[in-house]
Amino acid sequence: MDEGASQQNALTRRDMIRRTAAVLTGTIAATSALATLAPTRAWALELQTLSQHDGETILAFGQTLYPHATLPTAVYAMLVKDLDVAAKDPATASLLRDGTASLDSAAGGNFAAATPAARLAAAKAIEKTAYFAKVRSTCITSLYNNELAFAHFGYQGASWPKGGYIHRGFNDLTWLPNPPAAASPTVGVL
Amino acid sequence: MAAIAHNDDTAVVIIGSGAGGGTLANELCQKGIKVVLLEAGKRESSQTFIQDEWESFNQLAWLDKRTTSGNWRVATDFPNLPAWTCKTVGGTTTHWAGASLRLQEHEFKALTNYGKLEGANLADWPIGLAELAPYYAKAEHKMGVTRTNGNPGLPGNNNFKVLYNGATKLGYTKCSTGHMAINSKFRDHRSSCLQMGFCFQGCKSGAKWSTLYTEIPLAEETGHLDLRPQSHVVQIETNAAGKATAVVYVDAAGKTQRQKARIVAVAANSIETPRLLLNSASNQFPDGLANSSGQVGRNYMRHLTASVYAVFDEPVHMWRGTTMAGIIQDEAALKPSRGFVGGYEMETISLGLPFMAAFINPGAWGSDFTAALDGYTNMAGMWIVGEDMPRETNRVTLNTAVKDQFGQPVPNVHYDDHANDLAMRAHAFQQGGNVYRAVGAKSVIETPPYPSTHNLGTARMSNDPKLGVVNKHGQTHDVKNLFISDGSQFTTSAAENPTLTIVTLAIRQADYIASAMSKQTV
């Protein structure tokens, strides 16, 4: 293979990537609780099945359905990732594509670019659809069942590897008086 | 462990290894009686339990297809998941929180004490507290219940501190860390509680009592138990004399097996137990096995449940420590002046972030939902467990239009809330909210029922064969060598978490079965 042919191949591959791969990207704010958790603050999600526009629409839809002011976009990208996997099923892919169209239409053109108020109105307009149900129910597991969300909301996850909370604050609340020992025996007298 | 031949017709065959079946198996084995214990699920252990809510759910929960109907909200929120029970060795004792309360005397006589209620099928139990008391004592000893047998109470966690302070501000006087089948000190070869949380996901320290690592290994040590996990029973067979002769099940390899039996005891929880009886219909028993009363599957109860969560200005970290860390019992008394009969318990509860998102208000979205979760670390929570009304029309039936993986009709669970249930829930939401408002809650969230964990009543106990399925020993009126050994026996639900009573009835039933076997009356 000569050098020219190799360049040609490289160009072709780049061209292929440009044509087929949709990629969502973002940056976790330095102030976020998650900044120390991820290896880098920049994130990218390459989509396998969904188009760039489908991905951006679903991400915006997730933010509309479950708005948390400071939850990094990286967590909402989990929703896109999970639905991208689900879209390997042709019926689901079609449901999601049609859903993008219905959200765009309800938002007067481009849901992802619409104002928060317009997005909310569009979401309400399609609330009874199968697409809405699919994305909403996926949000519950995609947004709240991952390590980034645990860190953001302050949930500590599995405690067994750390010996439980017997010596790690199970009763460290100080803004109310301690109940008497008759109601709640102290640790260590057992 | 014994290996009992399929054609050996001298053993007691027990279906289900949870609180009822697992306990009955051990009690019989201790008396030298051979037992085949058939369990639909796999055998896990404290080592294999997973402290991840969704993964654990997929490991332990009974996820076979079911359908629902009726006006209860569960039918809308979880149309194919009416109950949160377990398919695993140890059954739902892997998942239960450990609250171990005796039923109250007046609750055994619900019809007498509450009077006739329109639309409710109230009845008195054929037994009372006095008759059960010695067996309750045995169960409490076996399970290591705190504040009995010299076992200290558990130390309360942060969630309990909030509950206790709110309760005392409201004037409640019966609030403590309660009676729990969780070791507060090393006992019975099991460690004391490490305050891990995740009680619902299987206890990884073994501090919480479960038949998985207490009754079942003890039974295995006797050499009389043949435990067969992944054995899903599809039918109970009878002979011309109307006696149960064998149990047909599908084994782990998908092969159909037939185990002969001297006695059959069904402890498959109150949805699968009536389903199995109905699926065992024959020419001789056209309406289902042991169903001459027509009561099999009826009077399905699931406790009046609801939860109250509240968000405070300061942190709580409610997930740290035992899930059911404490209880308020003041509302469990009978006070019809409140506008309803029966009573309810208020018990701390906590869900991890994943299940909080799934259950706090199923189907909801938008800023109210997210505001509640934004307050997650500052949240306290309680579960309300109250007596619900038995109704003939609340029932488990066969849905012949939908089949399971073995080609059998799935159970349909129909439930309509009774007016008494609605009045009690409204009262409990108000009082539960007041507990938290008394200590400064910023917001209070009223959470609807989860899929049912307390499934009761579908083979109810009655002295009268026309009014109930089993007698006061759990023996079916129609088939003398067929017993019901789970919460299906409950005549009424009472307000208390049912496991202690299920274990108590199983201990008592074992005495009865052993005596009947030795006298050759069964």
PDB file of C-alpha atoms in Angstrom, chain B residues 8 22 120 364 481:
ATOM      1  CA  ASP B   8     -41.374 -41.785  48.686  1.00  0.00           C
ATOM      2  CA  GLY B  22     -38.979 -22.395  56.192  1.00  0.00           C
ATOM      3  CA  ALA B 120     -66.324  -5.739  54.439  1.00  0.00           C
ATOM      4  CA  ALA B 364     -44.864  11.997  38.493  1.00  0.00           C
ATOM      5  CA  ASN B 481     -53.624 -33.723  54.628  1.00  0.00           C
TER       6      ASN B 481
END
